[in-house]
Coordinates of C-alpha atoms and ligand atoms in Angstrom, one line a residue:
X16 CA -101.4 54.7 -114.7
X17 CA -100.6 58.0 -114.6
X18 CA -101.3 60.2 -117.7
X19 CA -99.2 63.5 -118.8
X20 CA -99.7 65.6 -121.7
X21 CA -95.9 66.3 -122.6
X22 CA -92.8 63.9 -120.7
X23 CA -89.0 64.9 -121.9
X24 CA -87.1 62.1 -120.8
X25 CA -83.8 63.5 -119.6
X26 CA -82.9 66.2 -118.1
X27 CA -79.3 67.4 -119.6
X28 CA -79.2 70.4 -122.0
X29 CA -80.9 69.4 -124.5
X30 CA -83.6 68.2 -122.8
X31 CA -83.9 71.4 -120.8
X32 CA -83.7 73.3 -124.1
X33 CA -86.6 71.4 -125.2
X34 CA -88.7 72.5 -121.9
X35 CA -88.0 76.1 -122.4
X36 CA -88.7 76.3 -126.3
X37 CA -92.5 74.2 -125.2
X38 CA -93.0 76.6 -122.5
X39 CA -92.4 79.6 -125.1
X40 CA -94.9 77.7 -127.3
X41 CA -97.6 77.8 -124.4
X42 CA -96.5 74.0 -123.4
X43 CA -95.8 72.8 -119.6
X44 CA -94.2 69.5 -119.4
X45 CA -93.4 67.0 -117.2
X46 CA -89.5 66.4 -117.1
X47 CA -88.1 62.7 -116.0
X48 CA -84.7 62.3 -115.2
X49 CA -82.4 59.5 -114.1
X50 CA -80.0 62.0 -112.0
X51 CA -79.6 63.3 -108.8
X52 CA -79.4 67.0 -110.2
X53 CA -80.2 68.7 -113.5
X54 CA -77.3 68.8 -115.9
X55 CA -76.4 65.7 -117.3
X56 CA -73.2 65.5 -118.4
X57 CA -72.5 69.2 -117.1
X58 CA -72.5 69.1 -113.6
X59 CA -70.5 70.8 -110.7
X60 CA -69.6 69.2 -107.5
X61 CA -69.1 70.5 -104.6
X62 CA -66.2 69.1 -102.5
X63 CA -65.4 69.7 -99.1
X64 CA -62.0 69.3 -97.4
X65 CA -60.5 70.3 -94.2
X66 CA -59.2 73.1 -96.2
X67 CA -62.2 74.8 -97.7
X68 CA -64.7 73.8 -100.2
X69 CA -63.5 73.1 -104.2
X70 CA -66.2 73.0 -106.9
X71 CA -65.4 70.3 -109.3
X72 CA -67.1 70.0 -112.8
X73 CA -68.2 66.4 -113.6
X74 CA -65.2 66.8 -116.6
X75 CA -62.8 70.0 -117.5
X76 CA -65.1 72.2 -119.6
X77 CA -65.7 75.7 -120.9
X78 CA -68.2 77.5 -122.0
X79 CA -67.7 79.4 -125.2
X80 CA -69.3 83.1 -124.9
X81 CA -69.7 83.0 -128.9
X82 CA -72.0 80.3 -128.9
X83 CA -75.1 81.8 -130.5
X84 CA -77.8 79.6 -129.1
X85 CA -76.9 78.6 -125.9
X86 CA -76.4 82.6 -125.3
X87 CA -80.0 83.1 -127.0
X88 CA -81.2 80.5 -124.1
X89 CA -78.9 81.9 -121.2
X90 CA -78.6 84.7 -118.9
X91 CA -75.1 84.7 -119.3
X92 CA -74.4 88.1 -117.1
X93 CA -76.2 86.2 -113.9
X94 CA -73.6 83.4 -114.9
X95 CA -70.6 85.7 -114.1
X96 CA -68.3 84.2 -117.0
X97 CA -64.8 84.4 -116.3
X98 CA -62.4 84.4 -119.1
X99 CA -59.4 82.3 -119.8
X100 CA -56.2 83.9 -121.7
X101 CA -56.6 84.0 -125.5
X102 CA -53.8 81.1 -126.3
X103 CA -52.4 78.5 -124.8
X104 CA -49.2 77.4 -123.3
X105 CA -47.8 74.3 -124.3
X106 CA -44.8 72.3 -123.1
X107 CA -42.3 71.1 -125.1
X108 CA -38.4 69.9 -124.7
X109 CA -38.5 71.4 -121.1
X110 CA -39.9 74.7 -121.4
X111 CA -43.1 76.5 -121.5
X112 CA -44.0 78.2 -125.0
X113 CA -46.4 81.0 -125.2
X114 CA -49.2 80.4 -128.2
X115 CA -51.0 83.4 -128.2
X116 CA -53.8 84.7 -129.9
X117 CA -52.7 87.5 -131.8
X118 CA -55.8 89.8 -133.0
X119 CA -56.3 89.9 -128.5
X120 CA -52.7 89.5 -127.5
X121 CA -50.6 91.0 -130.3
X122 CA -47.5 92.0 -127.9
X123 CA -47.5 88.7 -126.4
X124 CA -47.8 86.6 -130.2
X125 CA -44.8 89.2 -131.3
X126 CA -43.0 88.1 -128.1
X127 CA -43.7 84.4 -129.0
X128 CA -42.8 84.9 -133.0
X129 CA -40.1 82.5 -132.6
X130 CA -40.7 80.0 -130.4
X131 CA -40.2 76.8 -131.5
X132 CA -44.0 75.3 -132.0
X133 CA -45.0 76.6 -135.3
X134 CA -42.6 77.6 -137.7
X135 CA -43.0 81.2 -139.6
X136 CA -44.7 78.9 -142.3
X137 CA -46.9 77.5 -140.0
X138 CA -48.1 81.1 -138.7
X139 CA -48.6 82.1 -141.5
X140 CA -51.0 79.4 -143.0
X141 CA -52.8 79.9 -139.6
X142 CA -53.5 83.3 -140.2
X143 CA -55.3 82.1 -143.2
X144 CA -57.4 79.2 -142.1
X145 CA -58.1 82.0 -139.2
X146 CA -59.8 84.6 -141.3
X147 CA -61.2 81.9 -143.8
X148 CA -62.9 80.4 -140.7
X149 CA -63.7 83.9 -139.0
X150 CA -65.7 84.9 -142.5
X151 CA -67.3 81.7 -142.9
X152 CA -71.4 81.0 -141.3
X153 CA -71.6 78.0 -139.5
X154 CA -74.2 77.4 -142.4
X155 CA -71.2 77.3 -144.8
X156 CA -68.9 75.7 -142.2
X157 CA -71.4 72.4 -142.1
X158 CA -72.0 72.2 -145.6
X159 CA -68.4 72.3 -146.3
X160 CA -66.9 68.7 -148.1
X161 CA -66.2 66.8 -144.9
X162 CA -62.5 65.7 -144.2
X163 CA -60.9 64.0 -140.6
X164 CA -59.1 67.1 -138.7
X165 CA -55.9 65.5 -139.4
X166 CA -56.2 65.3 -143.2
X167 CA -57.6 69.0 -143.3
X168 CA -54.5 70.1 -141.7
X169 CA -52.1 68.1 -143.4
X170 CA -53.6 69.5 -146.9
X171 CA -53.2 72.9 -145.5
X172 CA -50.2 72.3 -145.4
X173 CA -49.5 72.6 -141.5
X174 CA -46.4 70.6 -140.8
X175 CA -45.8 67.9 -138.2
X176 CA -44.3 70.1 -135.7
X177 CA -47.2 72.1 -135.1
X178 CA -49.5 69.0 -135.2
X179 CA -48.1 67.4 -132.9
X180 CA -46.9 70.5 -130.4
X181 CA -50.4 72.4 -131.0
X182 CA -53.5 70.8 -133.0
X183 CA -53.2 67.3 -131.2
X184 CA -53.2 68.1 -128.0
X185 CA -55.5 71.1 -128.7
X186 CA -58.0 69.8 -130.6
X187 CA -57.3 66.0 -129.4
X188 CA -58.5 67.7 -126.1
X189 CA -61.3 69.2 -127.5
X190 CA -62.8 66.6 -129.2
X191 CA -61.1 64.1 -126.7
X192 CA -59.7 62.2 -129.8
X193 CA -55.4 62.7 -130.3
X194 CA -56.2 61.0 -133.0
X195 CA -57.6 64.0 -134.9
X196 CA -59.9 61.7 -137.0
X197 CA -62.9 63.8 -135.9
X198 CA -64.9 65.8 -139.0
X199 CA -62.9 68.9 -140.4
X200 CA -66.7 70.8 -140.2
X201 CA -66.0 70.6 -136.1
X202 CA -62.9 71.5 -136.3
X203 CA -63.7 74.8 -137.8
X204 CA -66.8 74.6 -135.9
X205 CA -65.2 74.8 -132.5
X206 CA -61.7 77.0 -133.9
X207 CA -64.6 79.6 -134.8
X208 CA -65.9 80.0 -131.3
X209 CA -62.4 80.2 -130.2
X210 CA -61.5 82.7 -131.9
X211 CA -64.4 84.9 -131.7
X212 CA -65.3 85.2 -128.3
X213 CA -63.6 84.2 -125.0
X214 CA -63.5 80.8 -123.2
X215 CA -65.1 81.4 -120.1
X216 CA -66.3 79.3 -116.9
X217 CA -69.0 80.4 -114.7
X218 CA -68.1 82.0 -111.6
X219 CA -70.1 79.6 -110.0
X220 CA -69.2 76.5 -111.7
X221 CA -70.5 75.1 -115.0
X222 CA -73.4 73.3 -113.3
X223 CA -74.7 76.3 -113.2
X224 CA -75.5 76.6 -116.5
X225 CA -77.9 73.7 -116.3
X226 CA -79.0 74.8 -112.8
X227 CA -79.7 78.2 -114.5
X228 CA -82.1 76.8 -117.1
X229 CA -84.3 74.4 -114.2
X230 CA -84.9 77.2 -112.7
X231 CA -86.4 79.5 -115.0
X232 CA -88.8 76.8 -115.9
X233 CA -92.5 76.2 -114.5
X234 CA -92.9 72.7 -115.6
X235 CA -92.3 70.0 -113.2
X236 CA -89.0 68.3 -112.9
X237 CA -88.4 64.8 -111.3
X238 CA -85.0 64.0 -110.1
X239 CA -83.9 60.4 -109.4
X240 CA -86.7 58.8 -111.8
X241 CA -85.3 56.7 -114.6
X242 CA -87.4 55.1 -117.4
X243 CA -86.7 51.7 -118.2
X244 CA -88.9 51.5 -121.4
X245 CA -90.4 53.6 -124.1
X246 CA -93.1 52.4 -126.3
X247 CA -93.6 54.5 -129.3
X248 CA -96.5 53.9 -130.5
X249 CA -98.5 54.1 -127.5
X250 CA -96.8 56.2 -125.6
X251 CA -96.4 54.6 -122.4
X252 CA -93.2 54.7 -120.2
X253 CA -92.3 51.6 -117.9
X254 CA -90.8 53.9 -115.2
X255 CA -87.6 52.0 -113.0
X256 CA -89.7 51.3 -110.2
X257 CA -92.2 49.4 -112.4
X258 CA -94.8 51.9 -112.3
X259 CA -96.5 53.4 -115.5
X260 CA -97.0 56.9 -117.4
X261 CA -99.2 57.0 -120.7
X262 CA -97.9 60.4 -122.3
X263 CA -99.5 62.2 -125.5
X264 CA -96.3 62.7 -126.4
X265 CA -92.4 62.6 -125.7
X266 CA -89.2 64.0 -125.9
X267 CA -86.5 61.0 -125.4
X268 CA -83.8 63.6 -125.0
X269 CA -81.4 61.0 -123.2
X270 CA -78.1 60.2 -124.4
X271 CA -77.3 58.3 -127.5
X272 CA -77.1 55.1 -125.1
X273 CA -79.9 55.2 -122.9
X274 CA -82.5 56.2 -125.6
X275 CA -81.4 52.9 -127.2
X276 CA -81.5 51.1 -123.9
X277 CA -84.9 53.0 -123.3
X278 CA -86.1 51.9 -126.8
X279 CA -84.6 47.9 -126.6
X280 CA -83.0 48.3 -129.3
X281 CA -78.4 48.3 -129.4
X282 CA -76.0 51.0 -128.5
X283 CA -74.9 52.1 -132.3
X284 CA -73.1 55.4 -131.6
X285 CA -69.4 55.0 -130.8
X286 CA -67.7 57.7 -128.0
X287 CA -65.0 59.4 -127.3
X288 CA -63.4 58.9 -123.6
X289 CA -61.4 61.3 -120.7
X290 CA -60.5 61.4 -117.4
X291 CA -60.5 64.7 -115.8
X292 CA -58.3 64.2 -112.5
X293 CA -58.6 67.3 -109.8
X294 CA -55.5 68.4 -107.2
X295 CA -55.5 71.1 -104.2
X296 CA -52.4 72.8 -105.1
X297 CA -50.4 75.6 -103.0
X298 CA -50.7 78.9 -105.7
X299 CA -46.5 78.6 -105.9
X300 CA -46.4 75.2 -107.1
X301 CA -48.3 76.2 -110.2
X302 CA -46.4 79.8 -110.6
X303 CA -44.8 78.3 -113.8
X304 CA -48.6 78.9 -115.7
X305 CA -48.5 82.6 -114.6
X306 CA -51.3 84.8 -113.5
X307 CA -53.5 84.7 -115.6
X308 CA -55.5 81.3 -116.4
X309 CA -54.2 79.7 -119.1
X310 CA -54.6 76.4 -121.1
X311 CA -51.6 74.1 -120.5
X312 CA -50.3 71.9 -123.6
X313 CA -48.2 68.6 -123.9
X314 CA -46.4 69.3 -126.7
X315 CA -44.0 66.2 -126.2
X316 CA -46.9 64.1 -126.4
X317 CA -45.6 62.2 -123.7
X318 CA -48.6 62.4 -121.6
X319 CA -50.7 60.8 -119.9
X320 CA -51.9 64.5 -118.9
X321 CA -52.7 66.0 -122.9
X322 CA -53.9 69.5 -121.0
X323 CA -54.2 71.1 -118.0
X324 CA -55.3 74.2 -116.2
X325 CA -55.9 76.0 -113.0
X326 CA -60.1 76.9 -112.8
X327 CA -59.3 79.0 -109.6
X328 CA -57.0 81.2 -111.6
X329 CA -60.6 81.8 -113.9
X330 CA -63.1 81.8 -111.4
X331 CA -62.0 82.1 -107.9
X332 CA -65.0 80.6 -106.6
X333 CA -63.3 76.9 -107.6
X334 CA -61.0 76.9 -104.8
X335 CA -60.9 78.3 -101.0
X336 CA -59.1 81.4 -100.5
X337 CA -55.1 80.7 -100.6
X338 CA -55.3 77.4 -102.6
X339 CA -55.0 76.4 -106.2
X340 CA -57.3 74.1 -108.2
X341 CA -55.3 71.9 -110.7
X342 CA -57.5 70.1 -113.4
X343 CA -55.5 67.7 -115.3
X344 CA -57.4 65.6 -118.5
X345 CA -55.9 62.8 -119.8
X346 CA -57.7 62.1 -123.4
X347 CA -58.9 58.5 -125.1
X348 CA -59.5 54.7 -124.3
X349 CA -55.9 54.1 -125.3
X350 CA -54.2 56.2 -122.4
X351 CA -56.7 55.6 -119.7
X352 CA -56.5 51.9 -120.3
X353 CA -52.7 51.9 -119.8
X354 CA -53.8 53.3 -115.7
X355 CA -56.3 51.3 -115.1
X356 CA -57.1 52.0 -111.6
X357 CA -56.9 55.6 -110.0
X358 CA -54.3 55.2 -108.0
X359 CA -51.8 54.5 -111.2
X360 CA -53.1 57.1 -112.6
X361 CA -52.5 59.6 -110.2
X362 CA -48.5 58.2 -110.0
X363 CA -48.1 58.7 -113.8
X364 CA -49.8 62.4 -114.0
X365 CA -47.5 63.3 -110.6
X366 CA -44.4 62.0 -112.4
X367 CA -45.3 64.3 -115.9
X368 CA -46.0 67.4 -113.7
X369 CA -42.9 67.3 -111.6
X370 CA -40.9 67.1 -114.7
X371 CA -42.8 70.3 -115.6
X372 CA -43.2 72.0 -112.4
X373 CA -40.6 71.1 -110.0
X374 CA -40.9 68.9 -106.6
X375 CA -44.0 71.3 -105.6
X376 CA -46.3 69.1 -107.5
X377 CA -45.7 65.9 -105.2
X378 CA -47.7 68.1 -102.6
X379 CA -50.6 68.3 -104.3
X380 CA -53.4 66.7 -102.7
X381 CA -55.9 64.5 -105.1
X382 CA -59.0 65.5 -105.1
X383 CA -61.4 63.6 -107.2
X384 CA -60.6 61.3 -110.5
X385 CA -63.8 61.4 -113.1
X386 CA -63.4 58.7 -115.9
X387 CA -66.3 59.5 -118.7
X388 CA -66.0 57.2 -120.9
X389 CA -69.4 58.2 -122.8
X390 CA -68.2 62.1 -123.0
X391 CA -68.4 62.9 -126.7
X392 CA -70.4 61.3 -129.5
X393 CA -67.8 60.3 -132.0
X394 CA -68.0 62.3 -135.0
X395 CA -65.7 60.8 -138.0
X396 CA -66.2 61.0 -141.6
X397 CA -69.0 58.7 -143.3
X398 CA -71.5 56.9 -141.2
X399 CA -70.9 59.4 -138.0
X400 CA -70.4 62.4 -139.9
X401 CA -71.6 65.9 -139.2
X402 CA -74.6 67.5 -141.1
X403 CA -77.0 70.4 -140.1
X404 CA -79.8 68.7 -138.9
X405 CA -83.0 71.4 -139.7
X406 CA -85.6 68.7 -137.3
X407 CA -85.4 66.1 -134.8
X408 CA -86.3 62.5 -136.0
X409 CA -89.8 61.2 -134.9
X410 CA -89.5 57.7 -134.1
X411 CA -93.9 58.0 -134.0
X412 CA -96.3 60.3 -134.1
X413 CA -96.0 60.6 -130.5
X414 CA -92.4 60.3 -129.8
X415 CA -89.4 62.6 -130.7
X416 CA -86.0 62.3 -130.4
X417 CA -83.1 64.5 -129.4
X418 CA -79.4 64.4 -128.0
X419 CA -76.1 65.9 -128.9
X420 CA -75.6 62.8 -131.0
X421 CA -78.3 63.9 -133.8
X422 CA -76.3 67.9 -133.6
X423 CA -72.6 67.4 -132.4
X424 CA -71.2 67.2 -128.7
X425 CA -71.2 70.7 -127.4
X426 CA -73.3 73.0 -125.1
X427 CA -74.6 74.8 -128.2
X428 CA -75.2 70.8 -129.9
X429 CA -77.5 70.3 -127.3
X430 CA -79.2 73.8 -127.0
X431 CA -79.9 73.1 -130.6
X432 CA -81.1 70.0 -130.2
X433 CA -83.4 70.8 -127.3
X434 CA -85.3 73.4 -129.6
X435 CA -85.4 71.2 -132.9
X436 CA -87.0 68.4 -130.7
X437 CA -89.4 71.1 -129.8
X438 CA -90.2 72.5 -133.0
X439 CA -90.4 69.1 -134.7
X440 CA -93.0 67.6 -131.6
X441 CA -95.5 70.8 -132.4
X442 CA -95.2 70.4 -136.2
Ligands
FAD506 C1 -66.0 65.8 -119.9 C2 -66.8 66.6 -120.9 C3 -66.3 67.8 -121.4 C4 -67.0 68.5 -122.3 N1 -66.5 69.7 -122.7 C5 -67.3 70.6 -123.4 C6 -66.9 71.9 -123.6 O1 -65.9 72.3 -123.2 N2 -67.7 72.7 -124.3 C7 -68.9 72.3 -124.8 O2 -69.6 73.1 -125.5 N3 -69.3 71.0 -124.6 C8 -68.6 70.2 -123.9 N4 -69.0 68.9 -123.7 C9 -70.2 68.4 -124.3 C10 -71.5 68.8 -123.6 O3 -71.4 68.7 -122.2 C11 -72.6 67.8 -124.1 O4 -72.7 67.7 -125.5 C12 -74.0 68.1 -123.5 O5 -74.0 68.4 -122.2 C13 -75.0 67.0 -123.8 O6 -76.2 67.2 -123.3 P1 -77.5 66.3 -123.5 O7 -78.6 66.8 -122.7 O8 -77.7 66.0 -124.9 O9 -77.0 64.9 -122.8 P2 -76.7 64.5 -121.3 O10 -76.0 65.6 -120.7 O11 -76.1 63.2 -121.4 O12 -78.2 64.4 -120.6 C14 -78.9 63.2 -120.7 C15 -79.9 63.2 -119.5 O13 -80.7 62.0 -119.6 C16 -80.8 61.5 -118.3 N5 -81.2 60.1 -118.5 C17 -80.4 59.1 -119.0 N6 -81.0 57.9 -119.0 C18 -82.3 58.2 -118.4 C19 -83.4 57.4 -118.2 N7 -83.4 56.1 -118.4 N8 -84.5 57.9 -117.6 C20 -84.5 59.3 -117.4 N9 -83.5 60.1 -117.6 C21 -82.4 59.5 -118.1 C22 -79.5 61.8 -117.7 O14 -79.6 61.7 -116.2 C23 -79.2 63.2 -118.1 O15 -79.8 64.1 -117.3 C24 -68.3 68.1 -122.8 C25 -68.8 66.9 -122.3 C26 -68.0 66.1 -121.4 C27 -68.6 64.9 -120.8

């Protein structure tokens, strides 16, 4: 048997996190992880056609520049950010609508004042739940009383109309829940980071965020080895090819499912599910968005596509020179299981984006389809609702646990969870 002072289990964010935050404390560790790559769920492929080479993330995500401890952990001037547009444009009754953020686009949220998504009202009461949000810690934000999204914006007094042409498909793709039931403390959670610093992809793709963190680490990292068993009190690891590691101690910094899987017990934490499906697009079919990269809306509802972009209007890097990369995300089990395989999923989204764009978009050539259906820990009032955790549960004194399911689902979730798993293994 082989023996190791420290093992994480998992090599995503958080368990990454965890490394660094040992290493600070004078602790190398010995990383296990199931993958092919660092990263977890944040990874970037790279995918190479006759045309050039795209770089696909594992999902449609952003980083948030605002996050405070993920940009504590990161060099985020290596990772070239590139910025989205401050807004969003959404369709709705056959046009494109302008949202814009009007503390960084004022001329273009004048130019927008009457469009038809959120009435003066509406604008109004989101200029107030925007500075009440802006002021607040996210201390003060968690320990808020804890509402679902929907019932937080309904007593706000939003109407329906700007529900269901802005927060749903917003948020819904956020939290890849239309049905807004996710906890009020996210949503102001993640409407914070919004609106106080830009939403950004890496130049080089989001994998290199992860890629970023392996590589400013000395301990070792093994790719490709899974662990079929944890044994708490001892400390032993069945490994997946039967061998055997006795550890002092451990990090099981897998997701929610595996670590129960790891730990024999059952799956308890419920997800939320997407489908990010990538096109190579010629730049004119995709004109309508404009020049700047912007986050696309369906404000009809009619989906299945609940937002959209372009990552090579952000960060160049995504697509070869002369060519567009179109990321379309359809959101929740209930849509994805109405296109069940690929294929029907691909006709439905070409259907929705030539009634938006025009007989361009039947040109587009599919790329890649990613269904995820563990993306996001479900975080809903009562039993799976959010709280500030200020440690890591120990399941022994050896063994520590640690995931984006014990903080929330987010880059910064699991940067945070990566150092309370460290701080709560040292005592
Ligand atoms: C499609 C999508 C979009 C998202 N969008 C955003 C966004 O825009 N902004 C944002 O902030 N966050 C976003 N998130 C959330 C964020 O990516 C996650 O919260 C975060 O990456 C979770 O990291 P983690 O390390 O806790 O878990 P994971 O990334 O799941 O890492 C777990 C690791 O454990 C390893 N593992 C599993 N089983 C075993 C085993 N038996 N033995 C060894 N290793 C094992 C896996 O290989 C993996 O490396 C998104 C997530 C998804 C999926």
């Amino acid at each position: 048997m082989t023996e190791a002072r420290i093992v994480i289990i998992g090599g995503g964010l958080t368990g990454l996190a965890a490394a660094k935050h040992l290493e600070q404390n004078g602790h190398e560790c010995l990383i296990l992880c199931a993958g092919t790559a660092v990263g977890g769920r944040v990874r970037t492929d790279r995918h190479e056609t006759d045309r050039g080479t795209f770089l696909l993330d594992r999902g449609f995500q952003v980083y948030l520049d605002a996050y405070d401890e993920a940009g504590r952990m990161l060099d985020l001037e290596a990772l070239e950010l590139m910025p989205f547009y401050p807004g969003a444009l959404v369709r709705f009754e056959g046009a494109f609508h302008r949202a814009a953020d009007p503390f960084r686009k004022p001329i273009d949220a004048a130019k927008s004042f009457a469009s038809p998504i959120a009435s003066l009202g509406d604008k109004a009461r989101l200029a107030l739940l925007d500075q009440r949000i802006r002021r607040s810690s996210v201390d003060a934000i968690w320990s808020r009383p804890e509402h679902s999204t929907i019932d937080a914006l309904t007593e706000a007094g939003f109407g329906e109309g700007v529900i269901e042409r802005f927060f749903r498909p917003f948020f819904g793709g956020v939290f890849f829940d239309r049905s807004l039931q996710t906890s009020s403390r996210m949503l102001e959670f993640t409407y914070k980071h919004f609106a106080t610093g830009s939403t950004c992809l890496p130049a080089g793709g989001m994998g290199a965020i992860p890629e970023q963190m392996a590589s400013a680490l000395r301990s070792e990292i093994r790719l490709n080895t899974p662990v079929a068993r944890v044994d708490p009190e001892s400390g032993e690891l069945l490994m997946g090819d039967g061998s055997a590691i006795s550890a002092e101690r451990v990090i099981l910094a897998t997701d929610a499912n595996a670590a129960a899987q790891l730990l024999g017990e059952k799956p308890s934490v419920p997800w939320n599910e997407t489908a990010t499906v990538y096109y190579d697009a010629d730049p004119e079919t995709v004109s309508a968005f404009g020049d700047e990269a912007i986050l696309v809306l369906d404000g009809d509802g009619v989906g299945p596509v609940n937002h959209l972009c372009v990552p090579s209007a952000a960060a160049p890097r995504y697509a070869p020179q002369g060519r567009a990369l179109v990321c379309a995300n359809v959101v929740g089990a209930e849509v994805l299981s109405q296109h069940e395989g690929d294929g029907a999923l691909d006709v439905a989204i070409r259907e929705q984006m030539v009634n938006w764009l025009g007989e361009g978009a039947r040109s587009w050539r599919h790329l890649e389809t990613y269904r995820i259906p563990h993306a996001l820990p479900r975080r809903v009032p009562g039993e799976f609702g959010l709280d500030l955790p200020r440690a890591m549960p120990r399941l022994s004194e050896r063994v520590v646990q640690a995931g984006d399911h014990l903080t929330h689902g987010s880059i910064e979730g699991a940067m945070i969870a990566g150092r309370l798993a460290a701080e709560t293994l040292l005592g």
